[in-house]
CSV table of C-alpha atoms in Angstrom, one decimal:
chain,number,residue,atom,x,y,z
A,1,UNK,CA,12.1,-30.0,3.2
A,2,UNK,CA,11.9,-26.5,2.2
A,3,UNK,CA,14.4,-25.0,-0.2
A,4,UNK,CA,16.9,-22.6,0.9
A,5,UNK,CA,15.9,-20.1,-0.9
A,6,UNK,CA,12.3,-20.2,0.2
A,7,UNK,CA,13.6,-20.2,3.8
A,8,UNK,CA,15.3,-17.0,2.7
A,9,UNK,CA,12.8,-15.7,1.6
A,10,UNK,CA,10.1,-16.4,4.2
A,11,UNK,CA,12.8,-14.8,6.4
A,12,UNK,CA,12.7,-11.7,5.0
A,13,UNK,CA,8.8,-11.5,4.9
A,14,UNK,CA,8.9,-12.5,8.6
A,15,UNK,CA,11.4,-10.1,9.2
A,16,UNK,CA,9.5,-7.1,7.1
A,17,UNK,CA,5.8,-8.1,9.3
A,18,UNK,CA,8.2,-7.4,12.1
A,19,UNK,CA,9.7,-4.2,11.3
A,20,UNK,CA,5.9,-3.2,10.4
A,21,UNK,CA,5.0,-3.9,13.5
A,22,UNK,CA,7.4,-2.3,15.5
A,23,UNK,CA,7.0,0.7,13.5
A,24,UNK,CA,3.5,0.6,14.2
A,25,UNK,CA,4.0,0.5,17.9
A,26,UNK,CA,6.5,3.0,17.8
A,27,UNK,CA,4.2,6.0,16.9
A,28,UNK,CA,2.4,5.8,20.0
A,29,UNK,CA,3.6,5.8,23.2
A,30,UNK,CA,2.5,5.3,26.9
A,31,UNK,CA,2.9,8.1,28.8
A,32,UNK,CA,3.2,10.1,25.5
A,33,UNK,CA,1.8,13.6,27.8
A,34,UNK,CA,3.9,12.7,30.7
A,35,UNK,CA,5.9,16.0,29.9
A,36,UNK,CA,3.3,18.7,27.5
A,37,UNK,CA,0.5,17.2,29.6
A,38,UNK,CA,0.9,16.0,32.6
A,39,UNK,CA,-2.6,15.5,34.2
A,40,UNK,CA,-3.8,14.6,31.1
A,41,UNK,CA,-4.8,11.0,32.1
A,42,UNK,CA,-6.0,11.7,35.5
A,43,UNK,CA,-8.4,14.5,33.8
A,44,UNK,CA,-10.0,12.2,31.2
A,45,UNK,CA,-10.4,9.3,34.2
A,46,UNK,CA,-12.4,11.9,36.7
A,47,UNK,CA,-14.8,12.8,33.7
A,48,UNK,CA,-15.8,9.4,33.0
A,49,UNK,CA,-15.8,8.7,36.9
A,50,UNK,CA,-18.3,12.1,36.9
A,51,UNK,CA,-20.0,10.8,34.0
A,52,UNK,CA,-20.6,7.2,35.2
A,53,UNK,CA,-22.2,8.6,38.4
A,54,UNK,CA,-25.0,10.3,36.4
A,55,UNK,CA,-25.3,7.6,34.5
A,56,UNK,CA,-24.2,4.1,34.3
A,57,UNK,CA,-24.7,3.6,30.8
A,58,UNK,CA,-21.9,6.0,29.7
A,59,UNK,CA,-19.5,3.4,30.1
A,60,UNK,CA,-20.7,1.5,27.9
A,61,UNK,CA,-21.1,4.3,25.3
A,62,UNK,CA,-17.8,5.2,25.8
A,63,UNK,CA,-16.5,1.7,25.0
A,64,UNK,CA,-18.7,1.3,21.7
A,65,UNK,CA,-17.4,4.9,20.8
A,66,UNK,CA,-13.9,4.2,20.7
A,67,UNK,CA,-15.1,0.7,18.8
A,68,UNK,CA,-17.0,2.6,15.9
A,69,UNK,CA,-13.9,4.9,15.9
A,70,UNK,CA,-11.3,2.3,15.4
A,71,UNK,CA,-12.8,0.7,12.7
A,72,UNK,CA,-13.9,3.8,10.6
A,73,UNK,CA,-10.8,5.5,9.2
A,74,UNK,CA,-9.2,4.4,12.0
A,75,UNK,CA,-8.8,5.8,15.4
A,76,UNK,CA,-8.6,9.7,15.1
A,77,UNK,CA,-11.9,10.4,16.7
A,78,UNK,CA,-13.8,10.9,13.5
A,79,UNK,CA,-16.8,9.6,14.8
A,80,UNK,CA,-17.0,13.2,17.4
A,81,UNK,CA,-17.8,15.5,14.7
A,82,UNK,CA,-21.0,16.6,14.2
A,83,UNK,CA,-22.4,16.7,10.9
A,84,UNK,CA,-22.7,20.4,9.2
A,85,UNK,CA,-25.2,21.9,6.6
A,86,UNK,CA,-23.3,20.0,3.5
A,87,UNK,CA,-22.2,16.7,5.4
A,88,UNK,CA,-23.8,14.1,7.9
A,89,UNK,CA,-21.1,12.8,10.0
A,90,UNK,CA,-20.6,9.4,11.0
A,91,UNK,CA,-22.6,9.8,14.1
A,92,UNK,CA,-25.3,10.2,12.2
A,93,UNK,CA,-25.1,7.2,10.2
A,94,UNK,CA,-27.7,4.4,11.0
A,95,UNK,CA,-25.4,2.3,12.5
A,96,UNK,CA,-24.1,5.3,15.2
A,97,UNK,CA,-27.6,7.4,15.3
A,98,UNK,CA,-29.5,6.7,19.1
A,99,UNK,CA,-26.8,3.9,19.5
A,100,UNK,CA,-23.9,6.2,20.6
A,101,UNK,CA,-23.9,7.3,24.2
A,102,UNK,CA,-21.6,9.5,26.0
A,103,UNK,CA,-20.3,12.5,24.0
A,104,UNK,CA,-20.9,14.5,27.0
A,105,UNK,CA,-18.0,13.1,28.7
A,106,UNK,CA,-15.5,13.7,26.1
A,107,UNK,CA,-16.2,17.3,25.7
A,108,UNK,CA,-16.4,17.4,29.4
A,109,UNK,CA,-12.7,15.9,29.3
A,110,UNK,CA,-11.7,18.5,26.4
A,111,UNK,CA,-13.1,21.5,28.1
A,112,UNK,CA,-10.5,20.9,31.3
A,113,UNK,CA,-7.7,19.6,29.1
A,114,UNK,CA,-7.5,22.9,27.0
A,115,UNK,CA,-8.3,25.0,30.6
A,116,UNK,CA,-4.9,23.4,31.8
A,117,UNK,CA,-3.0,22.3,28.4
A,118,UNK,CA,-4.4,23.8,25.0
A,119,UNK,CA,-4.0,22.5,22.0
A,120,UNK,CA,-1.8,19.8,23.5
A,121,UNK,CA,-4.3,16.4,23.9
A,122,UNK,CA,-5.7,14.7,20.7
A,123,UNK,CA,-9.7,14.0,21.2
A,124,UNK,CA,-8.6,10.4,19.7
A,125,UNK,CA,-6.7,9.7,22.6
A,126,UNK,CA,-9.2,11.2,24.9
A,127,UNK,CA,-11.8,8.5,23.4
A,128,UNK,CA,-8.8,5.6,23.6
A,129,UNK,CA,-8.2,6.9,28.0
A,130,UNK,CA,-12.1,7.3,27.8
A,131,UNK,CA,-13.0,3.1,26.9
A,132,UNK,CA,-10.1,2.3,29.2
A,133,UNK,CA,-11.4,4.1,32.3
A,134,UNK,CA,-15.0,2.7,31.3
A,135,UNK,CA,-13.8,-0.9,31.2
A,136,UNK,CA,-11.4,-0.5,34.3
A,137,UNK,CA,-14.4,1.4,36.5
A,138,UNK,CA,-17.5,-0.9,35.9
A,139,UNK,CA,-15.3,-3.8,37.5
A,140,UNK,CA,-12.8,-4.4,34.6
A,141,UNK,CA,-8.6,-3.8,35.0
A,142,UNK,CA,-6.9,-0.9,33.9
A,143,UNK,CA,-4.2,-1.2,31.4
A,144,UNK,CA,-1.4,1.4,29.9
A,145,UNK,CA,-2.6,3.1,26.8
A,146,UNK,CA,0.1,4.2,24.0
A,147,UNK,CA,-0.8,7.9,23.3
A,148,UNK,CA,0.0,10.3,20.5
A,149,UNK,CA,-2.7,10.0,18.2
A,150,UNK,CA,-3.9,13.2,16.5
A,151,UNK,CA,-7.7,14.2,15.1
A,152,UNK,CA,-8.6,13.7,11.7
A,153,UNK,CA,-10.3,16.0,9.6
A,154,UNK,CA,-13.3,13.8,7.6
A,155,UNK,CA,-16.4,11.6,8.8
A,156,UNK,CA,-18.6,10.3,6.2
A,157,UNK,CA,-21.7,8.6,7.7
A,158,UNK,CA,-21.7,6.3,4.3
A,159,UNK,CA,-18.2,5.1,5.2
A,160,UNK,CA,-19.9,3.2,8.5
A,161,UNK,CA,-20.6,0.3,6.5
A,162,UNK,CA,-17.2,-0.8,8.0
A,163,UNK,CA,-18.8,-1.6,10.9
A,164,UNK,CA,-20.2,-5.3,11.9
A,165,UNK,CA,-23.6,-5.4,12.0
A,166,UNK,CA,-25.1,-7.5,14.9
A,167,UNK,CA,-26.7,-9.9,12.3
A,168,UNK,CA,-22.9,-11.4,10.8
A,169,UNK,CA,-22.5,-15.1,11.4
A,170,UNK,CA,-19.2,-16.4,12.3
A,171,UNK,CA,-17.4,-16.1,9.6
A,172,UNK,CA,-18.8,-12.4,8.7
A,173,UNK,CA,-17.5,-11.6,11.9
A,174,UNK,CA,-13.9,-13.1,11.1
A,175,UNK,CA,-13.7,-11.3,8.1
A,176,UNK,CA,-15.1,-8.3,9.1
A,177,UNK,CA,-12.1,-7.8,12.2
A,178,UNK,CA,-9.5,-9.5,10.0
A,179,UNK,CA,-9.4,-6.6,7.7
A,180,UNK,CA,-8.5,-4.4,10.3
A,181,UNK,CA,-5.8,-6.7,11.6
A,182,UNK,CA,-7.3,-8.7,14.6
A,183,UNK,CA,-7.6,-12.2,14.7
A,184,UNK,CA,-10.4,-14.5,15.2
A,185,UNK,CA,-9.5,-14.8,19.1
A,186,UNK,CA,-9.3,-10.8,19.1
A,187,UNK,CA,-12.7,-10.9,17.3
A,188,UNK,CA,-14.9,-12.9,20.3
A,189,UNK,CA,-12.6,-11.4,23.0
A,190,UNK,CA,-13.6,-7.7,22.0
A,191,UNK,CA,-17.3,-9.2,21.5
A,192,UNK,CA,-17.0,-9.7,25.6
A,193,UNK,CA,-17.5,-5.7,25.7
A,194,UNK,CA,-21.2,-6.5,25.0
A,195,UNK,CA,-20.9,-7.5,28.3
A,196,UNK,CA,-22.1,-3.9,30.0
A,197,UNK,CA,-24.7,-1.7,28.0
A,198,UNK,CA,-28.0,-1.9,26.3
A,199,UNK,CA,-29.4,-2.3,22.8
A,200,UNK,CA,-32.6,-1.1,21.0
A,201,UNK,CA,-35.4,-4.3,19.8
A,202,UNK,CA,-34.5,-2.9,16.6
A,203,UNK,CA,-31.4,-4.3,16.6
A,204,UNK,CA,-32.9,-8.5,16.8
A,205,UNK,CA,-36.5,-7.8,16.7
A,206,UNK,CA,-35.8,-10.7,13.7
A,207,UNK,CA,-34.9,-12.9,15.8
A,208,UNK,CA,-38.0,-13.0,17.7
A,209,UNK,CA,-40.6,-12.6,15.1
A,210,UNK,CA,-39.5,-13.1,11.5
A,211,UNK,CA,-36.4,-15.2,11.4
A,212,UNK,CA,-37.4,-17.8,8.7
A,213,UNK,CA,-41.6,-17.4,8.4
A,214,UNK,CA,-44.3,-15.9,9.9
A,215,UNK,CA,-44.3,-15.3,13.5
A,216,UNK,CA,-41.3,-17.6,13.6
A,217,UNK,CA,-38.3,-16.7,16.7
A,218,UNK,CA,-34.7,-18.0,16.1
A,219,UNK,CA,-34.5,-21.5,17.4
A,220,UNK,CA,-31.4,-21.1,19.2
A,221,UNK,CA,-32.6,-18.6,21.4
A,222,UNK,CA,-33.3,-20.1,24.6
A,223,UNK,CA,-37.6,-20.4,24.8
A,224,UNK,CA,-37.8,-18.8,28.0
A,225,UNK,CA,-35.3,-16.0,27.2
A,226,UNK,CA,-37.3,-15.3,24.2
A,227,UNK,CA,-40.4,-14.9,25.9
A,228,UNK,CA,-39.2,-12.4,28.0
A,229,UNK,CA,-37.2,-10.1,25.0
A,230,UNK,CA,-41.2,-10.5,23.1
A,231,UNK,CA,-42.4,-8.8,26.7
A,232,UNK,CA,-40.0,-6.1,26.0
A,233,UNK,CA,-39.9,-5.4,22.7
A,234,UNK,CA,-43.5,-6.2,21.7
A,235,UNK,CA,-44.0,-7.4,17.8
A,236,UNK,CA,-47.1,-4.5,17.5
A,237,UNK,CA,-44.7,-1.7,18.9
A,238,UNK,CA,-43.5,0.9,17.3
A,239,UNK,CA,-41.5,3.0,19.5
A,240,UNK,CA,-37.7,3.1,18.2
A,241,UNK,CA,-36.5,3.8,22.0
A,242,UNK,CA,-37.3,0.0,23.5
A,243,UNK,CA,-34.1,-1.0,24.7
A,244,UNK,CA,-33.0,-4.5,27.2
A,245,UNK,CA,-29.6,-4.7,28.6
A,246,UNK,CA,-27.1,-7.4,26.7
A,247,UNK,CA,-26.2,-9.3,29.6
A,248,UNK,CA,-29.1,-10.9,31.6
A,249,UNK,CA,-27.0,-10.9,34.3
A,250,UNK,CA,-24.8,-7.6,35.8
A,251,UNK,CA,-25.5,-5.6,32.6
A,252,UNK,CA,-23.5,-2.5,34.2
A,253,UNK,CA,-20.3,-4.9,35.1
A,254,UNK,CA,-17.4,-5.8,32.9
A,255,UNK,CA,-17.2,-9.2,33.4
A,256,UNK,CA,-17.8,-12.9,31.8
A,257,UNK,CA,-21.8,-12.7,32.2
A,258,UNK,CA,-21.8,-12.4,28.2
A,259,UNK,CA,-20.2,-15.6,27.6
A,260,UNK,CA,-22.3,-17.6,29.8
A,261,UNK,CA,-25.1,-16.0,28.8
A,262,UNK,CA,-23.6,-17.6,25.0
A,263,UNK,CA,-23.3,-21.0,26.7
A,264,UNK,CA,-27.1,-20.7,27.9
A,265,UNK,CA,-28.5,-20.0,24.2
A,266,UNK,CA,-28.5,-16.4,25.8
A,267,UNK,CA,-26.8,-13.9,23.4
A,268,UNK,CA,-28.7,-11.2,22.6
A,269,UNK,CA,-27.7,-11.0,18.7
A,270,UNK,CA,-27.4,-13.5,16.2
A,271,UNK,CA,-23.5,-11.9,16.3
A,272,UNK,CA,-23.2,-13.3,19.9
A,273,UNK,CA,-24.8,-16.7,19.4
A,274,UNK,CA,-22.9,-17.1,16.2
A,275,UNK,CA,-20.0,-17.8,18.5
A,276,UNK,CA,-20.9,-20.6,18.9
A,277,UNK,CA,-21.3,-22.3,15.9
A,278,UNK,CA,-17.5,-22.3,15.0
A,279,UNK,CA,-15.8,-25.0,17.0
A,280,UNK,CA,-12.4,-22.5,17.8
A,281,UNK,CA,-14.5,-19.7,19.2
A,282,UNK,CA,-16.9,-21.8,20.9
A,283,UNK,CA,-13.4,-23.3,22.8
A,284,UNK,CA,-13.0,-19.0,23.6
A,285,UNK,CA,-16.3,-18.9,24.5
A,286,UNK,CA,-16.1,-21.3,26.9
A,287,UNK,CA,-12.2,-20.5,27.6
A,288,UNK,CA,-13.7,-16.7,28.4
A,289,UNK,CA,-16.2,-18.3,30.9
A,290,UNK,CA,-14.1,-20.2,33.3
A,291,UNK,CA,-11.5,-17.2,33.3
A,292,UNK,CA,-12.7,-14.1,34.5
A,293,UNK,CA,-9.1,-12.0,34.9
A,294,UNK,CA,-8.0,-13.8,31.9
A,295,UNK,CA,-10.5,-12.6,30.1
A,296,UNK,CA,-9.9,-8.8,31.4
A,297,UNK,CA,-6.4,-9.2,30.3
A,298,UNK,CA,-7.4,-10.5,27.2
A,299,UNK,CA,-10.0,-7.4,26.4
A,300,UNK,CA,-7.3,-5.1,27.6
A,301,UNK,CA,-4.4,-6.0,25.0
A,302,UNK,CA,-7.4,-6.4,22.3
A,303,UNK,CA,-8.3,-2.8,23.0
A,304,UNK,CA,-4.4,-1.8,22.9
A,305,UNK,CA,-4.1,-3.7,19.5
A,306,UNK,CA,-7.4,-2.1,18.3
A,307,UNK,CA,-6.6,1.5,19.7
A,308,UNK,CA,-3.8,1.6,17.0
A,309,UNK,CA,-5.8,0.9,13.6
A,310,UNK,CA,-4.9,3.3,11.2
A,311,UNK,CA,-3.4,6.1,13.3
A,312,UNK,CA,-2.7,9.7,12.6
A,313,UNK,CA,0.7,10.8,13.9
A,314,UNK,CA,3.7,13.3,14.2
A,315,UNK,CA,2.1,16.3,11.6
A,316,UNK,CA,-0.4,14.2,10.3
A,317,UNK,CA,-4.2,15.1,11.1
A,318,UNK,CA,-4.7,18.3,13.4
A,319,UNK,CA,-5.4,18.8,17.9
A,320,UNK,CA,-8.9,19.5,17.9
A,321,UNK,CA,-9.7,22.5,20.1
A,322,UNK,CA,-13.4,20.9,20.1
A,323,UNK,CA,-14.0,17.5,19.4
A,324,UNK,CA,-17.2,18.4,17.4
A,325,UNK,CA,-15.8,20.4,14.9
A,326,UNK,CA,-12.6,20.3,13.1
A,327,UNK,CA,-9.9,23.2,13.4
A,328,UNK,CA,-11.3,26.4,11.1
């Protein structure tokens, strides 16, 4: 039996992760514009809406964005800025670079907020309503979103190297997340959001032509899916734009498509397939599968969790007046 003075003090580390916790949730809040702001979500929602209708791809952008946010200094919307004369900002970076789609939106979004509230709504939490509205309106479930996050001030295109390549195996990936604070299940439940979007052959030409030799495709690529991706993203090609959709199935739907496509050797990177080579997150995988609005709610309190990495609160970081550019 345990001591009880190791009881004690397993208490108090329990109770100390707790208070963290709470104190954590505590500097956001749902409905935080209810009163400064309060149109403030309804604005944001009819941009993406606008910006979905000219092109369905945005939502997926828009989910990625907040994504490469989160997990770069956290989410204060560092990864809006453009680069200047003596920096190249994070969207820049290679990871972010021809991958990031719909910036359009959020200054769309900022442009009526400061018409109707200035200086009042954070382009963080713009991003955070942004990736919620994407997932809800391409056939996902809308969930509340704590607010209150305010901009930072720095992007760094070499700090990006936080960001999971799509060629981590399993326990890359568990790594990777865990350093930010979400668990393995969080990990291949916020994979699921390769379920709407596209991705450029650059991203696993190697799994189709140079995986372990000459010529050689990744065995656990199903042989018929292969042969179509070689179709697409020819080996002689040199055009950086190729780009196939992630899920074979309804790539402009938030639903479980992705995971199937997983169960049918159908993942597009070697980070999706690698799901299932762990015996726990194949079980999610197939879990995710059956369970489509277990799934969504899932995603949704994985995006909550992820939305609140490393905020900037209360006087900390600054209200962008444009998301590009930090306050002169």
């Amino acid at each position: 039996m345990m001591s009880s003075k190791r009881l004690t003090q397993l208490s108090v580390v329990c109770w100390v992760a707790v208070l963290f916790f709470q104190s954590v949730q505590s500097q956001l809040q749902v409905g935080f514009y209810r009163n400064s702001c309060r149109r403030a979500e309804l604005i944001v929602r009819n941009a993406v809406r606008d910006g979905i209708n000219k092109d369905r791809g945005v939502a997926a952008g828009l989910v990625r964005m907040h994504f490469h946010d989160c997990f770069v200094r956290g989410c204060e919307g560092s990864v809006l800025l453009d680069s200047t004369s003596s920096n190249t900002a994070e969207k820049d970076s290679p990871a972010n670079s021809n991958s990031l789609r719909g910036y359009e939106v959020v200054d769309d979004a900022k442009a009526k907020l400061e018409a109707e509230c200035r200086g009042v709504v954070s382009c963080a939490d713009i991003l955070a309503f942004a990736a919620r509205d994407s997932f809800d309106l391409t056939g996902g479930i809308s969930y509340d979103v704590p607010a209150g996050r305010r901009d930072g001030t720095v992007s760094l295109a070499a700090e990006t190297s936080d960001l999971p390549p799509p060629t981590l195996n399993v326990d890359q990936l568990t790594q990777n997340f865990a350093k930010k604070g979400l668990s393995q299940e969080e990990m291949v439940t916020l994979s699921g959001g390769h379920t709407i979007g596209r991705s450029h052959c650059t991203s696993f030409r190697n799994r189709l032509y140079n995986f372990s030799g000459a010529n050689s495709q990744d065995p656990s690529l199903d042989a018929t899916y292969a042969a179509s991706l070689k179709q697409k993203c020819p080996q002689a090609s040199t055009d950086p734009n190729l780009v196939v959709p992630m899920d074979t199935i309804t790539p402009t739907i938030s639903d479980v498509s992705y995971y199937r496509d997983i169960l049918a050797n159908r993942g597009l990177f070697t980070s999706d397939q690698t799901l299932l080579s762990n015996t726990a997150t194949a079980s999610q995988v197939k879990s995710n599968s059956r369970s489509p609005l277990g799934w969504k709610r899932k995603f949704a309190a994985a995006m909550v969790k992820m939305g609140q990495i490393e905020v900037l609160t209360g006087n900390t970081g600054e209200i962008r007046a444009n998301c590009r550019v930090i306050n002169s």
